[in-house]
Tab-separated table of C-alpha atoms and ligand atoms in Angstrom:
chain	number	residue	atom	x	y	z
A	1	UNK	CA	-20.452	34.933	-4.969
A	2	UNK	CA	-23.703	33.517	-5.618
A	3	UNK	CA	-22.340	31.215	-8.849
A	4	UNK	CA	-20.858	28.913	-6.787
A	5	UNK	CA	-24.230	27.174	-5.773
A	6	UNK	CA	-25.270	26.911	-9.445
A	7	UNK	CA	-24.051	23.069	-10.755
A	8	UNK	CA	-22.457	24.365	-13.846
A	9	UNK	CA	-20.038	27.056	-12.674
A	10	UNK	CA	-19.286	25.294	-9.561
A	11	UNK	CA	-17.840	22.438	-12.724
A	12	UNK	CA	-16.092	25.099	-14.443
A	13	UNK	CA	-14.494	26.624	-11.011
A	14	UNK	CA	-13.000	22.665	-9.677
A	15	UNK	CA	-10.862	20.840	-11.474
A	16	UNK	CA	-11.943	17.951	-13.552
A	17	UNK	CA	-9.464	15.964	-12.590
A	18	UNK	CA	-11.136	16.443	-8.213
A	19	UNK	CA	-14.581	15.717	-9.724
A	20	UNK	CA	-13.411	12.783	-11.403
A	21	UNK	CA	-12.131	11.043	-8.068
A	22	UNK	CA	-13.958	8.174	-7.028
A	23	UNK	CA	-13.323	8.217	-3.021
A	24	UNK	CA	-11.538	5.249	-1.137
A	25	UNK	CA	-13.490	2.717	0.110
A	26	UNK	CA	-12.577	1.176	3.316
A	27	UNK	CA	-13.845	-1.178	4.963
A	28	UNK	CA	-17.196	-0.900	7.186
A	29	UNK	CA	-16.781	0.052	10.702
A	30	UNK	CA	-18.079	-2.273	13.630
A	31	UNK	CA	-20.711	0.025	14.935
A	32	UNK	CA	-21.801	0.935	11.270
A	33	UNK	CA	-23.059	-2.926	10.883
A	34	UNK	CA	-24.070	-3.261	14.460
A	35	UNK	CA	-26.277	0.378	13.488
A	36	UNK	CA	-27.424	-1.368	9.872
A	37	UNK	CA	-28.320	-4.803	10.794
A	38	UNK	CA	-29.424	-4.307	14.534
A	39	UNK	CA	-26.248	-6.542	15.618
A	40	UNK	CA	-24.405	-6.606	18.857
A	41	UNK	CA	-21.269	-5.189	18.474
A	42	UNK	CA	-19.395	-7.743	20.138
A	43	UNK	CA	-20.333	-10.191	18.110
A	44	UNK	CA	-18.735	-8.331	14.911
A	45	UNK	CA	-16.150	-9.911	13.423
A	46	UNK	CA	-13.957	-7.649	11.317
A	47	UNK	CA	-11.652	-9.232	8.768
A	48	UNK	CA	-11.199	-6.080	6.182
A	49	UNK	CA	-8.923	-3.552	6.614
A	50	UNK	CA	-5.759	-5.463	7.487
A	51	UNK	CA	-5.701	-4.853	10.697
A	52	UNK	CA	-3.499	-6.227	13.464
A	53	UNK	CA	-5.465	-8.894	15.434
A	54	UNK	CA	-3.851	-8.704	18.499
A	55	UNK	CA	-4.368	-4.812	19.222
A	56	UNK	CA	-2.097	-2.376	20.222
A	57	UNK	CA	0.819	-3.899	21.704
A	58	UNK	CA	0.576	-3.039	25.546
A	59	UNK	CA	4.198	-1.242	25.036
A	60	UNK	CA	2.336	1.151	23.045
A	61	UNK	CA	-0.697	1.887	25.383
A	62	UNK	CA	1.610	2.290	28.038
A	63	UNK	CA	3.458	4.666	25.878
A	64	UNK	CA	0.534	6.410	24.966
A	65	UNK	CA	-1.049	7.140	28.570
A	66	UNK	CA	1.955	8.269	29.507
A	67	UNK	CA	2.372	10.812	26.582
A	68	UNK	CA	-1.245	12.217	27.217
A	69	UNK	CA	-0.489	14.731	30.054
A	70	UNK	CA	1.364	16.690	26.856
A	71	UNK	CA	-1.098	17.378	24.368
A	72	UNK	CA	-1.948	20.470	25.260
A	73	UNK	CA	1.545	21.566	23.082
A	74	UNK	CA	1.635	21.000	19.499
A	75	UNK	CA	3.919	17.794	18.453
A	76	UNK	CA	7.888	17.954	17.665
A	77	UNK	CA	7.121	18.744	14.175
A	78	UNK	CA	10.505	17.100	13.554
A	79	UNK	CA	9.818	13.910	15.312
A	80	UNK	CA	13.692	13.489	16.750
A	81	UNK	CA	12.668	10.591	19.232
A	82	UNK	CA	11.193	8.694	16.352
A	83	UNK	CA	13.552	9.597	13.717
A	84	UNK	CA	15.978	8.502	16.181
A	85	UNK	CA	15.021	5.094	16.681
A	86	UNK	CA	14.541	4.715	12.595
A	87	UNK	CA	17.340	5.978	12.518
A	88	UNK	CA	19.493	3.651	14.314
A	89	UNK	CA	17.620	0.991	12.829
A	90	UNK	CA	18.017	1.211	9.259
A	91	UNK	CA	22.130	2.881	9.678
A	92	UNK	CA	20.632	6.281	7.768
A	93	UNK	CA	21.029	9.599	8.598
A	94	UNK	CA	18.207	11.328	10.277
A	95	UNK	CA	17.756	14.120	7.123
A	96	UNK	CA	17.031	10.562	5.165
A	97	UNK	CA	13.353	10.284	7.198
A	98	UNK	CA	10.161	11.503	6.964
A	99	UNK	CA	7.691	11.204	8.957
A	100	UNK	CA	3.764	10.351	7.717
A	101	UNK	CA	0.045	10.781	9.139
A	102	UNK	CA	-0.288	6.921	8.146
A	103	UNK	CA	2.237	6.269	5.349
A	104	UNK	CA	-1.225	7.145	3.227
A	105	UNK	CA	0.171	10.802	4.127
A	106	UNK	CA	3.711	9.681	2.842
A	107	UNK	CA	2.238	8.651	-0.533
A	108	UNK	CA	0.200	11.919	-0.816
A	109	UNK	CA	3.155	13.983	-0.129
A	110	UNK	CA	5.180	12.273	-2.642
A	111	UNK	CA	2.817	12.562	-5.342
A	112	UNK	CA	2.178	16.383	-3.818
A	113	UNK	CA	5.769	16.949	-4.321
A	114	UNK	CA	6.544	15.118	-7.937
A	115	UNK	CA	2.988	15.106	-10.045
A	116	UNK	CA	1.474	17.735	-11.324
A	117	UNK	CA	-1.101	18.135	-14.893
A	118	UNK	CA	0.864	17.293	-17.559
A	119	UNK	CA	3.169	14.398	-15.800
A	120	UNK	CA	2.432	11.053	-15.659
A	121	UNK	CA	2.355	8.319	-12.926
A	122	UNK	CA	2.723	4.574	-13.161
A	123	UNK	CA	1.316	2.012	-11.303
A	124	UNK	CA	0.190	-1.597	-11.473
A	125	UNK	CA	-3.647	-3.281	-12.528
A	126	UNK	CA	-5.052	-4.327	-8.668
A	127	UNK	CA	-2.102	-2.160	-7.135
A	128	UNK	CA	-3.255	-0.543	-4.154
A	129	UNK	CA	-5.912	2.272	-4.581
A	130	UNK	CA	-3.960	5.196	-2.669
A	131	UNK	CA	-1.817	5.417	-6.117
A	132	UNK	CA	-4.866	5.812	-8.327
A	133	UNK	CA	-5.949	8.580	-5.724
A	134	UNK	CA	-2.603	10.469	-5.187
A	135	UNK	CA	-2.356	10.352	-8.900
A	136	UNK	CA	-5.744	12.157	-9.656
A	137	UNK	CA	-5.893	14.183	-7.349
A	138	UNK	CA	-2.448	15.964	-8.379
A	139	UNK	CA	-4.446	15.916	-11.642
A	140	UNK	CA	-1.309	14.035	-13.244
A	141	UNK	CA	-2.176	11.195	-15.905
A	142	UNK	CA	-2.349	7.419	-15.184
A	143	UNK	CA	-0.234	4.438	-17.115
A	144	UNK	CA	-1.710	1.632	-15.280
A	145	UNK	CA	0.604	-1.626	-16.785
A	146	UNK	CA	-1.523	-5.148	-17.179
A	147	UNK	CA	-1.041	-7.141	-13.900
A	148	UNK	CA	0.846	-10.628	-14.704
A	149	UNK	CA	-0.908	-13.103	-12.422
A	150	UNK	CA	-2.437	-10.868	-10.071
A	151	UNK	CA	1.336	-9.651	-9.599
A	152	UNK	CA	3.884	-6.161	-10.629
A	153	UNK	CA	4.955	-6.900	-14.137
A	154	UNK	CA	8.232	-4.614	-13.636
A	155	UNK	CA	9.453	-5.498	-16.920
A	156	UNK	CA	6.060	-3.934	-18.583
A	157	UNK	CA	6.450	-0.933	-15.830
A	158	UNK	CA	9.623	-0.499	-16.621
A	159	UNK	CA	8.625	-0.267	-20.276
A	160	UNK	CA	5.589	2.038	-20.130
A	161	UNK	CA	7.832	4.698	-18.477
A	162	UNK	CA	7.796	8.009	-20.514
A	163	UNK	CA	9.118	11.558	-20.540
A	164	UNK	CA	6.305	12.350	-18.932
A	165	UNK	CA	6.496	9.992	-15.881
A	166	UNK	CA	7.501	11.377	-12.995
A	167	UNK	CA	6.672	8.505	-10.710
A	168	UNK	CA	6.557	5.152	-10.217
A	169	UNK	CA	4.791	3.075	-7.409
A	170	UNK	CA	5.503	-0.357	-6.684
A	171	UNK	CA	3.345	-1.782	-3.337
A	172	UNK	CA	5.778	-5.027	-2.081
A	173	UNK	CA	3.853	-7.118	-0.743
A	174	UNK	CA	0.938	-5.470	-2.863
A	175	UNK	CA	-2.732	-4.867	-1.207
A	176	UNK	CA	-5.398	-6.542	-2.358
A	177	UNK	CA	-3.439	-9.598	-4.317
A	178	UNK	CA	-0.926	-10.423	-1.463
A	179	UNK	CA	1.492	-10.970	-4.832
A	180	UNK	CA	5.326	-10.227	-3.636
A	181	UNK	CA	7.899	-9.474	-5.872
A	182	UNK	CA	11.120	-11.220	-5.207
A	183	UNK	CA	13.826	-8.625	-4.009
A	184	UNK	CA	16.346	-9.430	-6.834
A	185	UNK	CA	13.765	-8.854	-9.148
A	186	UNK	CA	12.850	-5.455	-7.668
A	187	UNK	CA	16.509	-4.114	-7.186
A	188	UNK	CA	16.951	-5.310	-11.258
A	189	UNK	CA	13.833	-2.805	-11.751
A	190	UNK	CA	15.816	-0.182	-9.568
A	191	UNK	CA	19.290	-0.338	-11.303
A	192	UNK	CA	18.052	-0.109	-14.873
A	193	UNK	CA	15.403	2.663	-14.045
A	194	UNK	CA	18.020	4.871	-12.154
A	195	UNK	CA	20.517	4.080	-15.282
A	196	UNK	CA	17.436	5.014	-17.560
A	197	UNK	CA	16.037	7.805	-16.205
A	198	UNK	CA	18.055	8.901	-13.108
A	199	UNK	CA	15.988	11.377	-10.981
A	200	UNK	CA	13.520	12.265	-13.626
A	201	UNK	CA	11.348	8.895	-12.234
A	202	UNK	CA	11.284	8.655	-8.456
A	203	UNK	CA	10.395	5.227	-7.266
A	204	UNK	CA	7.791	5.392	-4.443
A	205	UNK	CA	8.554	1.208	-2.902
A	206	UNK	CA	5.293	1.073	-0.516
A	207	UNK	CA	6.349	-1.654	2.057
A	208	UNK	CA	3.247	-1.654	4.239
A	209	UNK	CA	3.647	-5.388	4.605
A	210	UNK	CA	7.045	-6.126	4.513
A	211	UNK	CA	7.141	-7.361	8.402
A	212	UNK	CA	4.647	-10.308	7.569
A	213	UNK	CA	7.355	-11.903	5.446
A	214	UNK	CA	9.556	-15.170	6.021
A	215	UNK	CA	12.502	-14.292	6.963
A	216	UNK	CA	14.267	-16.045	3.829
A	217	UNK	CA	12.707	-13.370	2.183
A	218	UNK	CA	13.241	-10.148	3.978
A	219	UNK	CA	15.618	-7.788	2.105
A	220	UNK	CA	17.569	-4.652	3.818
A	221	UNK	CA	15.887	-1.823	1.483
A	222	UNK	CA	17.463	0.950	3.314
A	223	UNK	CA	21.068	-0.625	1.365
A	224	UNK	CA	18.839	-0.095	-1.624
A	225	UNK	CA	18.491	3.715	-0.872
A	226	UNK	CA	21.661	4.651	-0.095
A	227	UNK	CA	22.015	2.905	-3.685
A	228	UNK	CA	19.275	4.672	-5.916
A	229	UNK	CA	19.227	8.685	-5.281
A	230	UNK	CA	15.659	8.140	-7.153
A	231	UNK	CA	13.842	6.062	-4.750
A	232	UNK	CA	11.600	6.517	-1.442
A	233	UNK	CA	10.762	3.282	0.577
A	234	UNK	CA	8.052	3.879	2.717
A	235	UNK	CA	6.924	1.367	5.688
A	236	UNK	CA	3.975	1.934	8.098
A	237	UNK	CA	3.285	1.156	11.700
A	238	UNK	CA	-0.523	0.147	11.153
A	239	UNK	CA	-0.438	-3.314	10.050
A	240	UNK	CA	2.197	-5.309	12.011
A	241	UNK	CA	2.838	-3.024	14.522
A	242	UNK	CA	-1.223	-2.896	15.514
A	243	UNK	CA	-1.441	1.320	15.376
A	244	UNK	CA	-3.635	1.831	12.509
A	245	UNK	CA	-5.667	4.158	14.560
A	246	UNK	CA	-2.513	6.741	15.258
A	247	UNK	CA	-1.603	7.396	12.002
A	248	UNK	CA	1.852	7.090	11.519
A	249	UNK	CA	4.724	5.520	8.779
A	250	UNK	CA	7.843	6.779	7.687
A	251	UNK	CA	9.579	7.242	3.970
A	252	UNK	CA	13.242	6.803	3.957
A	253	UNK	CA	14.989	8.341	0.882
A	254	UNK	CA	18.246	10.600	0.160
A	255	UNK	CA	18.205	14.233	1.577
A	256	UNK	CA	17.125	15.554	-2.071
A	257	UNK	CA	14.273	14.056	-2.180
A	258	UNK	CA	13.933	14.036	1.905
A	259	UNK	CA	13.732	17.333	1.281
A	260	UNK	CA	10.928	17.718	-1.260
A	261	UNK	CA	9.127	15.429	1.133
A	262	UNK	CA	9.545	18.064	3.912
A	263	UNK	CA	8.156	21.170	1.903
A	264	UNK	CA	4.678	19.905	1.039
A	265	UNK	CA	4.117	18.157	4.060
A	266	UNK	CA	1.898	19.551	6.833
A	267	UNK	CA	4.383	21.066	9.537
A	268	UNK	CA	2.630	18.889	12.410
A	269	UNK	CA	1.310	15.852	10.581
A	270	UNK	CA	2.260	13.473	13.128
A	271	UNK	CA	1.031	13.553	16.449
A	272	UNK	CA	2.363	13.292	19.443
A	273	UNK	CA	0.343	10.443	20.755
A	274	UNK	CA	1.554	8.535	17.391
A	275	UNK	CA	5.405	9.372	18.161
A	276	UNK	CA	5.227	8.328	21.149
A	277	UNK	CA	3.552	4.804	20.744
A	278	UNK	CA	5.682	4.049	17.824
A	279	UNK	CA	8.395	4.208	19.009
A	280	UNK	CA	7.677	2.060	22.047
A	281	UNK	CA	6.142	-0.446	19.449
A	282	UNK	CA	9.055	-0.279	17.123
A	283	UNK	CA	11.236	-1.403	20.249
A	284	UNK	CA	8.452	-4.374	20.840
A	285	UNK	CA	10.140	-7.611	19.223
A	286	UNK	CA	7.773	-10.194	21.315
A	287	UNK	CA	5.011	-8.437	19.619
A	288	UNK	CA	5.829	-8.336	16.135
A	289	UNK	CA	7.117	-11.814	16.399
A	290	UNK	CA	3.744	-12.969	17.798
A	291	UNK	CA	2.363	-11.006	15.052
A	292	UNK	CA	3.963	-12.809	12.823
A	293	UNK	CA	3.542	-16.237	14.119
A	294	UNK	CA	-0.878	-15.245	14.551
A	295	UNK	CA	-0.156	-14.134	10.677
A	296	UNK	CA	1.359	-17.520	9.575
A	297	UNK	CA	-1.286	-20.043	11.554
A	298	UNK	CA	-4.619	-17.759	10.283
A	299	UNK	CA	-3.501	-17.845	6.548
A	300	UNK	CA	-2.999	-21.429	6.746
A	301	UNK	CA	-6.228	-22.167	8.044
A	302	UNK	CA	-7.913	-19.874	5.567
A	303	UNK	CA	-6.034	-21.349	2.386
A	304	UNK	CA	-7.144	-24.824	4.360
A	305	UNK	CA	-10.643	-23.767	4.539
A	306	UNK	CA	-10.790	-22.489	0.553
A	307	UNK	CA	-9.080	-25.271	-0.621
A	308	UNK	CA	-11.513	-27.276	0.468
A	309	UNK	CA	-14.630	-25.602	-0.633
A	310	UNK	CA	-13.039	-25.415	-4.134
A	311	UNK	CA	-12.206	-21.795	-4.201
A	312	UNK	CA	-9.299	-20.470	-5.794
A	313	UNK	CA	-7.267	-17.999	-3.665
A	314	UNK	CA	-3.890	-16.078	-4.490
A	315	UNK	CA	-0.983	-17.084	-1.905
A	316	UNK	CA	-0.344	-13.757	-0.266
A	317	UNK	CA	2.715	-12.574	1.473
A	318	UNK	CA	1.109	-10.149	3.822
A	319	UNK	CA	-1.946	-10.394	6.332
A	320	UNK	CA	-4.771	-10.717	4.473
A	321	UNK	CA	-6.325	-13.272	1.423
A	322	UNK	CA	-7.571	-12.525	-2.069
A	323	UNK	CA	-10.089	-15.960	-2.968
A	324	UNK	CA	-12.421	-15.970	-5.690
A	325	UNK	CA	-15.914	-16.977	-4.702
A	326	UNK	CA	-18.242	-15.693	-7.842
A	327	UNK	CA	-20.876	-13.588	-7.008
A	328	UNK	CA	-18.591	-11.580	-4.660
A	329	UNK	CA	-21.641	-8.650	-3.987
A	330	UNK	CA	-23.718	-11.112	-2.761
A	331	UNK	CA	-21.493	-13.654	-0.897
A	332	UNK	CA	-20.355	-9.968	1.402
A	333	UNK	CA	-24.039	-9.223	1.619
A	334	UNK	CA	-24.524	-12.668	3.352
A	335	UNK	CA	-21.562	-12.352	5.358
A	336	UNK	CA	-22.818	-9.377	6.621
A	337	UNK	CA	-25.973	-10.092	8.008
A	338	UNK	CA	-23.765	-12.953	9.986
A	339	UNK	CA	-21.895	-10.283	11.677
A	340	UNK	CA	-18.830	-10.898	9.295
A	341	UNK	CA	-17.252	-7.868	7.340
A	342	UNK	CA	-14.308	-8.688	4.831
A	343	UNK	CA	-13.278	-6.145	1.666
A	344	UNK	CA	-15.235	-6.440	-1.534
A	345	UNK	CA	-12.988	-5.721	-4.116
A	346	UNK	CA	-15.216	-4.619	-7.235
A	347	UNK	CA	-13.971	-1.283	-7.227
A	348	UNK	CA	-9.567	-2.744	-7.953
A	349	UNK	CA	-11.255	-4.440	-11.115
A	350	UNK	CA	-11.837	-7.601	-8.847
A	351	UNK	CA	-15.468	-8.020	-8.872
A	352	UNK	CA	-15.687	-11.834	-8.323
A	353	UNK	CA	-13.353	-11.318	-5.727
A	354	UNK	CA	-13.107	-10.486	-1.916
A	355	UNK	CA	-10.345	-9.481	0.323
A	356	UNK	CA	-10.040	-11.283	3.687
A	357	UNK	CA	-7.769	-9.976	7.167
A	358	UNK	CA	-6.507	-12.839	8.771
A	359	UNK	CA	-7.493	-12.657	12.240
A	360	UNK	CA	-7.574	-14.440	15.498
A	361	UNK	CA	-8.104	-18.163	15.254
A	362	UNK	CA	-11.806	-18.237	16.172
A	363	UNK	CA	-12.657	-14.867	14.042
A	364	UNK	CA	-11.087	-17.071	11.083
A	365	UNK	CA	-12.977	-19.476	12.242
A	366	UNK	CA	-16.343	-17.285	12.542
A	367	UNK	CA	-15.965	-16.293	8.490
A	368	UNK	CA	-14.929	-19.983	7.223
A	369	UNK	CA	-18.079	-21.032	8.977
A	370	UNK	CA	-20.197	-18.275	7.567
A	371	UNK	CA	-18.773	-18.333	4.243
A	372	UNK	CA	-19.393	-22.231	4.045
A	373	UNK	CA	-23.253	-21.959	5.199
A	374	UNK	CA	-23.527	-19.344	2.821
A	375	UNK	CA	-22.343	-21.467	-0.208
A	376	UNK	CA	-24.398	-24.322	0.746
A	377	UNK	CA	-27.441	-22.808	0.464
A	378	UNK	CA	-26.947	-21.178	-2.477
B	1	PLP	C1	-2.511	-0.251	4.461
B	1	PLP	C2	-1.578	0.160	3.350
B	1	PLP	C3	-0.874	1.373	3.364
B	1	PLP	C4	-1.093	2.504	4.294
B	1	PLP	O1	-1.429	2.350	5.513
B	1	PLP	P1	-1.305	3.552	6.550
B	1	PLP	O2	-2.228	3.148	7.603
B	1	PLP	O3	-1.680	4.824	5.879
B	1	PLP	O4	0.139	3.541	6.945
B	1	PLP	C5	-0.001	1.653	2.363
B	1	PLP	N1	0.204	0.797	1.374
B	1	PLP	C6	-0.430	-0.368	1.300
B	1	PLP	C7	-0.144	-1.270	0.164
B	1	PLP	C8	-1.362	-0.712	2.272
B	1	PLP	O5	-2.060	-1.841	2.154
């Protein structure tokens, strides 16, 4: 028993492939900087983890109070209302959903399911970090394809698929670029892989931004799975919807691979607190709509505000804005001790980089005037 606390068995006894992960980084909490640089909380402004601006939606809290006097009992570990509601939504059958802790959990459960040593995953340069981790941690090997503008090259994805792969992930919109790829590009990328490959490669389509797009561009995926017996879409509550801090998305795919989904899965991984409150924000159109409109005005100001302090920036399609500034370490230190957290981005291969939430118009406002003191001085 005692080998365990000596450093070199304690390497031989975990995995490589769990020592090898570098953890997420998120973005720093408001009492962490208030804590660090002696700030008043209030004053925080917090543009870096693509969070909704306008809070909960008061459906939700409503929702939520009322669902407390219940928690004493675990949570329908089949989440019917919710299911119910998706649904009726997207015209699929109920054994088409599952249910996720975040649609993080979704992604882990997928890759719990499908990877294992030996089989391969492939994903996108600057896709979003969950893949990387998912993949690693399943101990499965990486194919990450050469980004073409910041964007999904599917034709190179589409290429670097082996007998090995397993799984592909595509994140549209895609966290941290914002890049989107147009929906006749993606469902050419879904016909030829199912003709290719068939269910040897599932397609994990992460659509954690998909309600922050103009409506010229919004595309029914759901058609696309009754289409592709190879494909889970998954879509999250946390960003549009303003419940990051419940925890809860949802993967639609067929029952085959529903049903994968369902046997790794933690039997109560969604609680009841985020049932409830999703689905009274799924039924919430004012508020997504506002959300939307909030969305629209804030990244217009920001490309505004980089545009003219020369900074290049990549047009994004969901609720936050990659811009190039230089010395990105540096330029977040700065914005710190002003009280103004956005995402450095070093760690996605995007070290001149950061990543910026649109937020309210006067916490915009707050980081264009920071970041433009900041580059004066310097
Ligand atoms: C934020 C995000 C998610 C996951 O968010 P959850 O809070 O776990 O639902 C998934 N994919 C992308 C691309 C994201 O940016």
């Amino acid at each position: 028993m005692n080998t365990a606390s000596n450093g070199a068995s304690r390497a031989a006894l975990v995995p490589d492939y769990v020592l090898g992960i570098a953890p997420y980084q998120a973005g720093k909490p408001i009492e962490e900087l208030a804590r660090e640089f002696n700030l008043d909380p209030a004053d925080i402004v917090k543009l870096a983890s693509n969070e909704n601006p306008l809070g909960m939606p008061e459906s939700a809290q409503k929702a939520l109070a009322a669902a407390a006097a219940s928690l004493a009992r675990y949570p329908d570990p089949n989440g019917f209302n919710l299911k119910a509601v998706l649904s009726a939504r997207y015209g699929v059958p109920m054994d088409w959903i599952t249910l996720g802790n975040g649609s993080n959990d979704l992604l882990e459960i997928a890759s719990l399911a499908l990877l294992s040593p030996g089989t391969a995953a492939v994903y996108a340069q600057y896709a979003f970090a969950v893949y990387r981790l998912a993949t690693q941690a399943r101990g499965a090997m990486h194919v990450v394809v050469p980004a073409k503008d910041y964007d999904h090259d599917l034709d190179a994805m589409f290429a670097a698929i082996t007998p090995d792969t397993r799984v592909v992930f595509i994140a549209n919109p895609n966290n941290p670029t914002g890049t989107f790829v147009p929906a006749a590009e993606v469902a050419a990328f879904l016909e030829r892989t199912h003709e290719a490959h068939g269910e040897r490669v599932t397609v994990v389509l992460d659509e954690a931004y998909t309600e922050y797009l103009d409506p010229g561009m919004r595309f029914d995926s759901a058609r696309w799975v009754e289409q592709y017996s190879n494909l889970i879409v998954t879509r999250t509550l946390s960003k549009a919807y303003g419940l990051a801090g419940l925890r809860v998305g949802y993967a639609l795919a067929q029952p085959r691979l529903t049903d994968l989904l369902n046997r790794v899965r933690q039997p109560f991984n969604v609680n009841t607190l985020a049932q409830a409150a999703a689905i009274a924000a799924l039924g919430d159109a004012a508020f997504l709509q506002r959300a939307y409109e909030v969305n629209l005005a804030g990244r217009q100001a920001l490309y505004d505000a980089f545009t003219r302090l020369g900074l290049e920036y990549v047009p994004s399609f969901g609720n936050f804005v990659l811009v190039r500034v230089g010395d990105a370490a540096s330029i977040n230190l700065a914005l710190l001790k002003r009280g103004v957290i956005v995402r450095p981005v070093a760690a996605d291969g995007l070290p001149e980089c950061l990543r910026v939430s649109i937020g309210l118009p006067q916490e915009n406002q707050r980081f264009i005037e920071a970041l433009e003191q900041i580059l004066s001085d310097a």
